[in-house]
XYZ file of C-alpha atoms in Angstrom:
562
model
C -21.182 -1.386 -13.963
C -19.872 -2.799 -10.765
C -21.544 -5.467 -8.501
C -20.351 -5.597 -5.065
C -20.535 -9.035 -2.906
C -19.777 -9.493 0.813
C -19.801 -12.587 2.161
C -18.564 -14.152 5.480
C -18.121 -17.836 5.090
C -16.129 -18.576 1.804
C -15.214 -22.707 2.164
C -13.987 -23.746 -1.561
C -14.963 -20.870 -3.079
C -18.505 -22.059 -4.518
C -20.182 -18.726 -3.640
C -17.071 -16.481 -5.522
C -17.533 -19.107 -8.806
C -21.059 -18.880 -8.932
C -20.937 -14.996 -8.312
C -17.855 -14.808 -10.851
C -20.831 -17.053 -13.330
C -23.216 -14.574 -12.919
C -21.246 -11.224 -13.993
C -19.897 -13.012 -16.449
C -23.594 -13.757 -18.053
C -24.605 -9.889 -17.261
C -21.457 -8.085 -18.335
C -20.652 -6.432 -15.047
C -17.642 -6.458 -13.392
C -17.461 -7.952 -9.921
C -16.019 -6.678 -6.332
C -15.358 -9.586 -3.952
C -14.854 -9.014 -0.309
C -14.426 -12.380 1.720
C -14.057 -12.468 5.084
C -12.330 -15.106 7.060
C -11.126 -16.164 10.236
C -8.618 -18.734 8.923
C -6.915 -18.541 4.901
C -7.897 -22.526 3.826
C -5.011 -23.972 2.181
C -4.566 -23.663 -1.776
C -5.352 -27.200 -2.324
C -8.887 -26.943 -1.177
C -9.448 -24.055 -3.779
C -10.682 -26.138 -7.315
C -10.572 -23.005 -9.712
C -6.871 -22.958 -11.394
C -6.415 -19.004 -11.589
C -7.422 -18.546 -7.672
C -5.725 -21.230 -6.358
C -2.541 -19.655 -8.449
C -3.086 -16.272 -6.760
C -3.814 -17.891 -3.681
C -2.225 -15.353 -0.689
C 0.037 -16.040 2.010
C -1.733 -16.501 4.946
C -0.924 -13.472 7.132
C -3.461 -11.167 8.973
C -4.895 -8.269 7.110
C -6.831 -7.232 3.559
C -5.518 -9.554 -0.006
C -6.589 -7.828 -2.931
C -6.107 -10.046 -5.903
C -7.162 -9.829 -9.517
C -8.922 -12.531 -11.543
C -10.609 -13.111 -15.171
C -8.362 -10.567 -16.987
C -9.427 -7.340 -13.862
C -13.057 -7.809 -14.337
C -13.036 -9.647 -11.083
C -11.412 -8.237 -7.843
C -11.256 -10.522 -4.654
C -10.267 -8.770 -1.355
C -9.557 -11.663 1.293
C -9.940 -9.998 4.486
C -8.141 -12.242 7.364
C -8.962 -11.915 11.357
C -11.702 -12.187 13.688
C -14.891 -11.740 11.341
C -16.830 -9.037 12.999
C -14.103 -6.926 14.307
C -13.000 -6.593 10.578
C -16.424 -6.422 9.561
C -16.344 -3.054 11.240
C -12.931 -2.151 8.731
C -14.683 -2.954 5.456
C -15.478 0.557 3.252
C -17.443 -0.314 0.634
C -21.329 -0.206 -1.145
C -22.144 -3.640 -1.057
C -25.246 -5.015 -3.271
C -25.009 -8.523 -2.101
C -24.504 -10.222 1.466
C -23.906 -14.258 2.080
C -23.789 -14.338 5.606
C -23.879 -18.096 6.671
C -23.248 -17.780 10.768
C -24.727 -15.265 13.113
C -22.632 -12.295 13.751
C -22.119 -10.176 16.683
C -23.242 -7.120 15.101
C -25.941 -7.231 12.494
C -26.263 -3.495 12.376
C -22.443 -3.261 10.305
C -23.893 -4.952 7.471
C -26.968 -2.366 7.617
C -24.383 0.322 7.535
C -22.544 -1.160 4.142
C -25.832 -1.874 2.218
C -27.051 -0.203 -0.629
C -30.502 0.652 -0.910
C -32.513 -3.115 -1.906
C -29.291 -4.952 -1.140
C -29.916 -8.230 -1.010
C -29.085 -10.577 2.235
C -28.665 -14.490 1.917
C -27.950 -15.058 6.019
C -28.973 -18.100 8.115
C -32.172 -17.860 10.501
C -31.482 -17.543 14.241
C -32.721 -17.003 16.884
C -34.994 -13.689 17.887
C -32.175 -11.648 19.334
C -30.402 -12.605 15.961
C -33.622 -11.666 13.684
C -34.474 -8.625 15.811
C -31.073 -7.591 15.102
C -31.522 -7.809 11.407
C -34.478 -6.170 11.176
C -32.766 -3.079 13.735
C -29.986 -2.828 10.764
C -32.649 -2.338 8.216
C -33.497 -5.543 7.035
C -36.934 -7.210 6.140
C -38.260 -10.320 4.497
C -41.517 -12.272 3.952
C -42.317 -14.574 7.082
C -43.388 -18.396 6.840
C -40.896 -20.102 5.358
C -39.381 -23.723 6.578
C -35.937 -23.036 5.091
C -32.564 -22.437 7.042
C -32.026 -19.737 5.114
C -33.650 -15.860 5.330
C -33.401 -14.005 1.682
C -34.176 -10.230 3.069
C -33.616 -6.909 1.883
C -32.317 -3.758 2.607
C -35.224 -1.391 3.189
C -33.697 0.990 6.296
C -34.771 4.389 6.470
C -30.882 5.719 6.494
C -29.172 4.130 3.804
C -25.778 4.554 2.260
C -26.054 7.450 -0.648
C -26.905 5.741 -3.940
C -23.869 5.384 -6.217
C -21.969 8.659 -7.380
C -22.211 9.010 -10.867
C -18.367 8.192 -12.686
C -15.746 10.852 -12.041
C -14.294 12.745 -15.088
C -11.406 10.224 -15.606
C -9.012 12.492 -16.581
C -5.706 13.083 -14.103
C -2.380 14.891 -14.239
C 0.000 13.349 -11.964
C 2.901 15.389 -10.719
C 6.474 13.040 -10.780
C 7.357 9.862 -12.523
C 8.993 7.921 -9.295
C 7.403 4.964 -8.111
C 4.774 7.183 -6.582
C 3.600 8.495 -9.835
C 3.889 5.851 -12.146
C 2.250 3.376 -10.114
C -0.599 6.402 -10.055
C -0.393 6.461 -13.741
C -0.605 2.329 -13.757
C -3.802 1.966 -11.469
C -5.920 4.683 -13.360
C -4.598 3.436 -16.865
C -6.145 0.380 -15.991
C -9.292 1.725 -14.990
C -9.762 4.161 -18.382
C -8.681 7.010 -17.517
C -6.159 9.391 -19.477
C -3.551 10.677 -17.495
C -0.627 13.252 -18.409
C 2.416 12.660 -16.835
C 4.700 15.670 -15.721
C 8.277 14.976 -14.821
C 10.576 17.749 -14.745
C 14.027 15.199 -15.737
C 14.122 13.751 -19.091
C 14.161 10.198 -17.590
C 11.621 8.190 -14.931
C 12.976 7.428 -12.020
C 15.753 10.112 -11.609
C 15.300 11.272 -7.915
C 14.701 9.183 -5.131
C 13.656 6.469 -7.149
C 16.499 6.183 -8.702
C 18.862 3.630 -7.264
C 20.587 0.837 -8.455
C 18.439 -1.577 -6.481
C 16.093 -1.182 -3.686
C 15.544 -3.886 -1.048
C 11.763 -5.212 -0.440
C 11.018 -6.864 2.554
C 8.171 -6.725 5.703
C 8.113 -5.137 8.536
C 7.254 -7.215 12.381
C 6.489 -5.481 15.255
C 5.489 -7.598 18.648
C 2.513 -5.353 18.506
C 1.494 -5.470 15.005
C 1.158 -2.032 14.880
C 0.548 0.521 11.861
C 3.702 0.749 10.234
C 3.722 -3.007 10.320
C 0.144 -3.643 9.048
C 0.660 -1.356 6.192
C 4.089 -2.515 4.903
C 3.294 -6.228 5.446
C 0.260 -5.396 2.919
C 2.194 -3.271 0.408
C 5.078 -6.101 0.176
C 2.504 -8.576 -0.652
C 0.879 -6.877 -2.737
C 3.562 -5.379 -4.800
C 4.500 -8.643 -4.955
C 1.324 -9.676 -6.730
C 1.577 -7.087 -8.668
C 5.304 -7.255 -10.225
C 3.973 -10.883 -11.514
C 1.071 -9.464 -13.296
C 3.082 -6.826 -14.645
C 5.801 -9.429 -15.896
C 7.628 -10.472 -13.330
C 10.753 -9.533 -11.392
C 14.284 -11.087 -13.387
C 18.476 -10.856 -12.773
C 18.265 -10.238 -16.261
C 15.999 -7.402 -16.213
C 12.946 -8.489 -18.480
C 10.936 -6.945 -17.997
C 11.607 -5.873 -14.497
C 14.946 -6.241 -13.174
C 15.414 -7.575 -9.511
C 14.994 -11.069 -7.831
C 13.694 -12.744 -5.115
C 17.085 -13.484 -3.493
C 15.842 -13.468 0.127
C 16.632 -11.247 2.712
C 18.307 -11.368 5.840
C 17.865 -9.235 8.505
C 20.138 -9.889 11.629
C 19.513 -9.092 15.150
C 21.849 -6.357 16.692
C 22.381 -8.509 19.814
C 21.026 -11.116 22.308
C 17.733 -8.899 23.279
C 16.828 -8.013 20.173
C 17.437 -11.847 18.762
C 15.214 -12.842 21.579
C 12.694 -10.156 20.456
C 12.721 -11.637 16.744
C 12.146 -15.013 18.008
C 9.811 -14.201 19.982
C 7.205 -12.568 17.342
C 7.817 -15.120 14.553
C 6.546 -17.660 17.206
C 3.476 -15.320 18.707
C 2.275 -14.218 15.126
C 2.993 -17.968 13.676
C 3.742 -16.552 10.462
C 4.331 -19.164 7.580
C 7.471 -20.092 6.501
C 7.647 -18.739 3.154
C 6.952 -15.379 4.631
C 9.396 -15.393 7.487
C 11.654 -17.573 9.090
C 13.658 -16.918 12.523
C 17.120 -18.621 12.181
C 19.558 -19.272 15.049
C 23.334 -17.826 15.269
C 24.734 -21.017 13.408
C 21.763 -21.199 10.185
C 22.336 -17.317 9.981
C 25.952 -17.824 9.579
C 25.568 -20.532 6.917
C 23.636 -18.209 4.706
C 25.360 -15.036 5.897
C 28.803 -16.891 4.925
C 30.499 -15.636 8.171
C 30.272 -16.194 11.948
C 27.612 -13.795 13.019
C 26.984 -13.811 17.059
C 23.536 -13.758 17.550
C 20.181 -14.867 15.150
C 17.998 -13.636 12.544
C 14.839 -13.170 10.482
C 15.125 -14.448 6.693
C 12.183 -13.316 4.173
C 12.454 -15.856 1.524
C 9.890 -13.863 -0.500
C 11.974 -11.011 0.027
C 15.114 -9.313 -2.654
C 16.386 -6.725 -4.312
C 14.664 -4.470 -7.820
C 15.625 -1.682 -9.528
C 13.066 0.851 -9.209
C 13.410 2.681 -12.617
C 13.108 -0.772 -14.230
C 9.703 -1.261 -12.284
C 8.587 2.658 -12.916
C 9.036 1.761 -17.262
C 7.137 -1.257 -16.823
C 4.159 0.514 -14.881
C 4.145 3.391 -17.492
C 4.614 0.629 -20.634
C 1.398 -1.076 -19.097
C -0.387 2.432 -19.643
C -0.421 2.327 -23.231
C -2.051 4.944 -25.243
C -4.132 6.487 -22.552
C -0.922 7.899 -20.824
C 1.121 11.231 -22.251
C 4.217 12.116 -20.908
C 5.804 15.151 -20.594
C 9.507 15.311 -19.514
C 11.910 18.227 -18.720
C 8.584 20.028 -17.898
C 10.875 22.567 -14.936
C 8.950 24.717 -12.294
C 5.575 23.077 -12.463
C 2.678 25.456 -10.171
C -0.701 24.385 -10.153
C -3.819 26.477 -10.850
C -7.759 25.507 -10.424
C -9.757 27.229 -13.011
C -12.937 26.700 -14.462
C -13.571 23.438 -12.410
C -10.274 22.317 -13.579
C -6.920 21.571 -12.347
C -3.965 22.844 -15.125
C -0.120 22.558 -14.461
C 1.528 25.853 -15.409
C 5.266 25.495 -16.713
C 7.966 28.224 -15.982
C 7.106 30.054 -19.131
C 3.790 30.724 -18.463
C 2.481 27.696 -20.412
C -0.103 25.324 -19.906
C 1.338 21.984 -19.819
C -1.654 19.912 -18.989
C -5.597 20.248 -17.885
C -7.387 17.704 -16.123
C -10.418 17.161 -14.127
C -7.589 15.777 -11.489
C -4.227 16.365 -9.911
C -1.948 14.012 -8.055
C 0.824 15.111 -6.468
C 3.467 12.682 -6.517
C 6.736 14.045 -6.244
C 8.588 13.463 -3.492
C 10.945 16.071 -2.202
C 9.378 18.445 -5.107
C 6.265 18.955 -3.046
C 8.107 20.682 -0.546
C 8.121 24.038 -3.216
C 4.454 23.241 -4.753
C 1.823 25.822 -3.144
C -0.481 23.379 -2.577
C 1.290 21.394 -0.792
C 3.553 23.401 0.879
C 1.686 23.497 4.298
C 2.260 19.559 4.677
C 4.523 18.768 7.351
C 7.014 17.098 4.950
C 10.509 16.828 5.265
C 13.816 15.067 3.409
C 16.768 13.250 4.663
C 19.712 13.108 2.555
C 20.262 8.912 1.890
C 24.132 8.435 -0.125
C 24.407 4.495 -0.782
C 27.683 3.421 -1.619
C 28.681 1.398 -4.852
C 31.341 -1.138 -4.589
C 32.716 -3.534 -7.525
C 31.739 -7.008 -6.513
C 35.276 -7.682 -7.135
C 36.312 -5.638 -4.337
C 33.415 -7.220 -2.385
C 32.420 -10.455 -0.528
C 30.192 -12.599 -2.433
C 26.293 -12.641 -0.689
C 24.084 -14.983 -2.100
C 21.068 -13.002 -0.641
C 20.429 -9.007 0.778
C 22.202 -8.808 4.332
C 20.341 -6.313 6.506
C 21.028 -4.920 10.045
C 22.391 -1.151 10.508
C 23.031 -0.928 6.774
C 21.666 -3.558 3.857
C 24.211 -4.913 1.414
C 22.742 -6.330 -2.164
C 24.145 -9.157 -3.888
C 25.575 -7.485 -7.436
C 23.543 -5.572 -9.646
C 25.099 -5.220 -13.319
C 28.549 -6.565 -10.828
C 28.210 -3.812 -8.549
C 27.096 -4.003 -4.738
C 25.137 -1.652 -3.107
C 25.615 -0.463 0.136
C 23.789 1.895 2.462
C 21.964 4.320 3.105
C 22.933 6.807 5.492
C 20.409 9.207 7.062
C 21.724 12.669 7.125
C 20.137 15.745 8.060
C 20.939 17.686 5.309
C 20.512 17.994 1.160
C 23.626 17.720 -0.292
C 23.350 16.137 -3.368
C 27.671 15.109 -3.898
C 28.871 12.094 -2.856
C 30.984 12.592 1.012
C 34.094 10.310 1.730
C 32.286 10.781 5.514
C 28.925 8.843 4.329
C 31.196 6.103 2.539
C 33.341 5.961 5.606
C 29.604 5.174 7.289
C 28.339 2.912 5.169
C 31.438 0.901 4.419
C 32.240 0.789 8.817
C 28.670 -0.569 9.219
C 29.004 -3.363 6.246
C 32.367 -4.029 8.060
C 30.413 -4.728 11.556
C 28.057 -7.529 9.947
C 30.523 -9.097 7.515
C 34.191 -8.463 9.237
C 36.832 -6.332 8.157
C 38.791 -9.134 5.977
C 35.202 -9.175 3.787
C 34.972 -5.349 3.605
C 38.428 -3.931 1.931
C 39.599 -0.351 2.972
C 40.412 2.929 0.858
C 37.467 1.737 -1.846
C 37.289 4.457 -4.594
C 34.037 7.170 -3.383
C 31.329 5.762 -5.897
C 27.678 5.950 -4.855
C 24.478 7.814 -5.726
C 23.081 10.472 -3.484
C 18.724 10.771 -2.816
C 16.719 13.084 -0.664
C 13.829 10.925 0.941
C 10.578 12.703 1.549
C 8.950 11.761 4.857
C 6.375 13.012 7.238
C 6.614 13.137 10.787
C 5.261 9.573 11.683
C 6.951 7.914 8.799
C 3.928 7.139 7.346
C 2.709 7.991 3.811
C 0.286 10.328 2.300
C -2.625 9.403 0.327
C -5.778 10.666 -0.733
C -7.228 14.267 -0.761
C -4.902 17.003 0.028
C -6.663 19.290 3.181
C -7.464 23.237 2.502
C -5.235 24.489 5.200
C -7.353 27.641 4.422
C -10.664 26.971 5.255
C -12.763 28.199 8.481
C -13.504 25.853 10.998
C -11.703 23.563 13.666
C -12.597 19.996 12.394
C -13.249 17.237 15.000
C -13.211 13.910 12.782
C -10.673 13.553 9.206
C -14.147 13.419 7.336
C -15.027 16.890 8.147
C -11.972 18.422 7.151
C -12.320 20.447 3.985
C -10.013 19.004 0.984
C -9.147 20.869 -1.920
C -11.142 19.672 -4.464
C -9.861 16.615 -6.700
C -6.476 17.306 -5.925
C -4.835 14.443 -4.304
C -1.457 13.171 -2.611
C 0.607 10.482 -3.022
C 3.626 11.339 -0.783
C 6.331 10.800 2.253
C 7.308 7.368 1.230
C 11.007 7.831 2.668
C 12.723 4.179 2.223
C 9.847 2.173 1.518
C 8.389 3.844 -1.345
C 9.143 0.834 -3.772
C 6.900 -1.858 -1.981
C 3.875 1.178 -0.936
C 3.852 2.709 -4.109
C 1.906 0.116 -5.976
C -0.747 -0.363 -3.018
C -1.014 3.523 -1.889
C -1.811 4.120 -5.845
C -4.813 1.223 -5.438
C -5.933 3.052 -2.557
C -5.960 6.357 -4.244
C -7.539 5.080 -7.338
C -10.303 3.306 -5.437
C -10.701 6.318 -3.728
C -11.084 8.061 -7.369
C -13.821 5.733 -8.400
C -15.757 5.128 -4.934
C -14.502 1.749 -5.009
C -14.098 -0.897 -1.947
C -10.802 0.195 -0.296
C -8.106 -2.526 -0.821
C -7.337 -1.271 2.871
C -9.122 -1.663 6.559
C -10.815 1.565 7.296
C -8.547 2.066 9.815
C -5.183 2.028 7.854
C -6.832 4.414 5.162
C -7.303 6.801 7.816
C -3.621 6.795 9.225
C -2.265 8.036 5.789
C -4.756 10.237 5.359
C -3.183 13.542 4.461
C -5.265 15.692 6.538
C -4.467 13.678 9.909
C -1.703 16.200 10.494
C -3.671 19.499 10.351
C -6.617 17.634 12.754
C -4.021 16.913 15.312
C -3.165 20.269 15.033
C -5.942 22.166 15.521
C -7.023 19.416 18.131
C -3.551 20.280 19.747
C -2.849 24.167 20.081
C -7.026 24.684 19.891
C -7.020 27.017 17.338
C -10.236 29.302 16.893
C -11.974 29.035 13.571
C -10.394 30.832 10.633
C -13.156 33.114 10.619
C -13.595 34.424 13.767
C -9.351 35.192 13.731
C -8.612 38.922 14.184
């Protein structure tokens, strides 16, 4: 069992301990959603393991773990009732301290006979309360109302538990940080993987680069990637830890840094470090001259350095996620030409000889470039570009302390080889081309010089095909029924193909959204609080794309077609 908490005032924490107390004495496990205006600093927080976990204090939803799992803590950050309004959840429990603009968004969260600890006010405040479905005995002299929930349109009563039992199509980052997230909650997944290895497509270069993403306008793109870093962040550590030496993750937190291409766009970077007021640890904006220092080379304009910010290799991070499954995961490798087929309330993966691989209550598709040829996916408006990253001895090299970043990226050496890349090409050729070396090498040459970059380097390099949708954004959740009657107005009246889901289009950033698109997706699975705002869940919603459709050409209804 599961008891849900929402409070809006948190102060040092007294309200989490004594809620943490209580489902400790009742057995239950307990959801935390706090939300703040300002992140207090980690020395006002008393209790060791929080003020370890403690976030960096950026805008947006923090979900952290505490007391082994049995205690999740989402910190949401920003103006209190604007992000009131992005919370999904079933909440049993409201502290509400300070009046709030709209009373009626707690209403919609509660469950039936939640219970509401929320300062008296005045008798727009209280009629408010009682409009959202609120009541409570009159006549008392304290500050304090203790109501409950008792509207006449409450939230549906609690689902009973899904059949926890998944296959999960690809063992990238996508699917084994799928496998990972419902592993941890009890279910028992079957992997399906159609190399003999993890890792083996897209996922699987020599080291990937994780770092934010700023925008002036914090827009999408950056609101989702700024939560993703963080919280794969988190995440690596409670899986082990990231290491040079690879135990049991190999990859470090070098820094990046990620130059401007000239005057403007230097301007630009200052300019949004200094509106946002990000913290130091999270990013930095460095003139021409402290760029150069770390850079080791005259560079002509500034930059942005992530301290929090490296280098990993994926496939080291996929074996951990899979080793944390334990005995509730099967794999099965070299399973070739995977279809799926719903039968019997069930979802089973067919291999090319007819047999039945797997049978679950579940499906996740979660492999890449592979959905392209998968029936049930095939409608999605995915697409690859080729990416061929060049390998250089570190010999041949110049020495960089830290990832460089500006039209290419450039690792420090990984096993004593540097990476270099990625091209975007417009094609799947999976052999290395002297052309796409010629590329990456001329663009490492721009940001370090020609005397750092030597010519005629042997061609050495790894080829991937990235899978990406047409906004760049991923996929996650239920997969739509491109099928079905009917020209759907809102995402939640689309029809989905039932329990099979989507993990997908993660192009070049699929190693810092894996781990947070597979929370989403599993709190999705077990009608838990999103560990995203309402509003990011819906832009990678895999059914956005066939709404704007329909909305778009105006199709008729299925039905009524000739």
């Amino acid at each position: 069992m599961r008891r849900v908490v929402l409070g809006t005032g948190f102060g040092d924490g007294k309200q989490l301990t004594a809620a943490r107390a209580a489902a400790q004495v009742t057995g239950m496990s307990l959801h935390y959603i706090a939300l703040l205006a300002e992140l207090p600093a980690p020395q006002a927080i008393a209790d060791p393991e929080l003020r370890a976990a403690w976030p960096t204090a950026v805008p947006g939803l923090h979900r952290l773990a505490l007391d082994g799992g049995r205690t999740t803590l989402d910190l949401l950050l920003g103006d209190i009732d604007t992000n009131l309004g992005e919370v999904t959840a079933r909440v049993d429990e409201f502290f509400v301290p300070t009046p709030l603009a709209s009373p009626r968004l707690l209403g919609k969260l509660a469950l039936p006979g939640a219970r509401l600890a929320v300062c008296d006010g005045d008798d727009t405040w209280r009629r408010g309360l009682r409009a959202a479905g609120f009541s409570w005995q009159e006549g008392g002299e304290s500050s304090w109302l203790e109501a409950r929930y008792t509207g006449r349109k409450p939230q549906a009563p609690r689902p009973v538990p899904p059949e926890r039992s998944a296959i999960v199509i690809g063992a990238g980052v996508a699917g084994s940080a799928a496998c990972e997230r419902l592993c941890a909650r009890g279910w028992q997944v079957t992997l399906l993987e159609r190399h003999a290895e993890p890792a083996t497509e897209a996922s699987g270069n020599r080291a990937g680069i994780f770092m934010p993403l700023l925008s002036r306008d914090d827009n999408i793109p950056t609101r989702l990637t700024r939560a993703a870093y963080l919280y794969a962040l988190r995440h690596w550590q409670r899986l082990g830890g990231l290491a040079p030496a690879g135990e049991p993750m190999l990859g470090d937190q070098c820094g990046v840094l990620q130059l401007a291409r000239d005057a403007d766009h230097a301007a630009l970077q200052r300019e949004i470090v200094e509106h946002w007021r990000y913290p130091r640890e999270f990013v930095r904006w460095l003139d021409a001259g402290a760029a150069a220092t770390l850079l080791g080379g005259a560079t002509p304009h500034g930059a942005w350095l992530f301290e929090q910010g490296g280098w990993a290799n994926p496939a080291s991070i996929c074996r951990a996620m899979l080793a944390a499954c334990g005995d509730r995961l099967r794999r099965v490798f070299s399973a070739a030409a995977v279809r799926l087929e719903r039968r019997d309330g069930w979802w089973h993966a067919i291999g090319a000889d007819g047999t039945v691989l797997a049978s679950a209550a579940h499906a996740i598709v979660a492999n890449g470039a592979g959905a392209l040829t998968l029936a049930q996916t095939a409608a999605l408006p995915l697409y690859t570009m080729r990416g061929q990253v060049t390998h250089v001895a570190a010999a041949d090299f110049a020495a960089l302390p830290l990832v460089i970043c500006r039209e290419a990226y450039m690792t420090p050496p990984v096993g004593g080889i540097v990476s270099v890349g990625a091209t975007y090409d417009k094609d799947d050729e999976r052999v290395l081309r002297p052309a796409s070396q010629a590329e990456n090498l001329a663009r490492a040459r721009e940001i370090l010089g020609p005397a750092r970059v030597p010519e005629d380097l042997p061609l050495r390099g790894r080829v991937g095909l990235r899978c990406m949708a047409p906004d760049r954004l991923p996929l996650v959740g239920a997969l739509p029924d491109y099928g079905a009657p009917g020209r759907p107005e809102r995402l939640r009246d689309v029809a989905r193909l039932p329990n099979l889901h989507a993990l997908l289009g993660y192009a070049s950033r699929g190693l810092i959204w894996a781990p947070l698109a597979a929370e989403l997706l599993a709190a999705m699975l077990e009608d838990e609080s999103l560990p995203v705002e309402a509003s990011l869940a819906a832009a990678l919603d895999p059914a956005r794309f066939l709404l704007k459709e329909r909305k778009r050409q105006g199709l008729p209804s299925v039905a009524s077609a000739p």
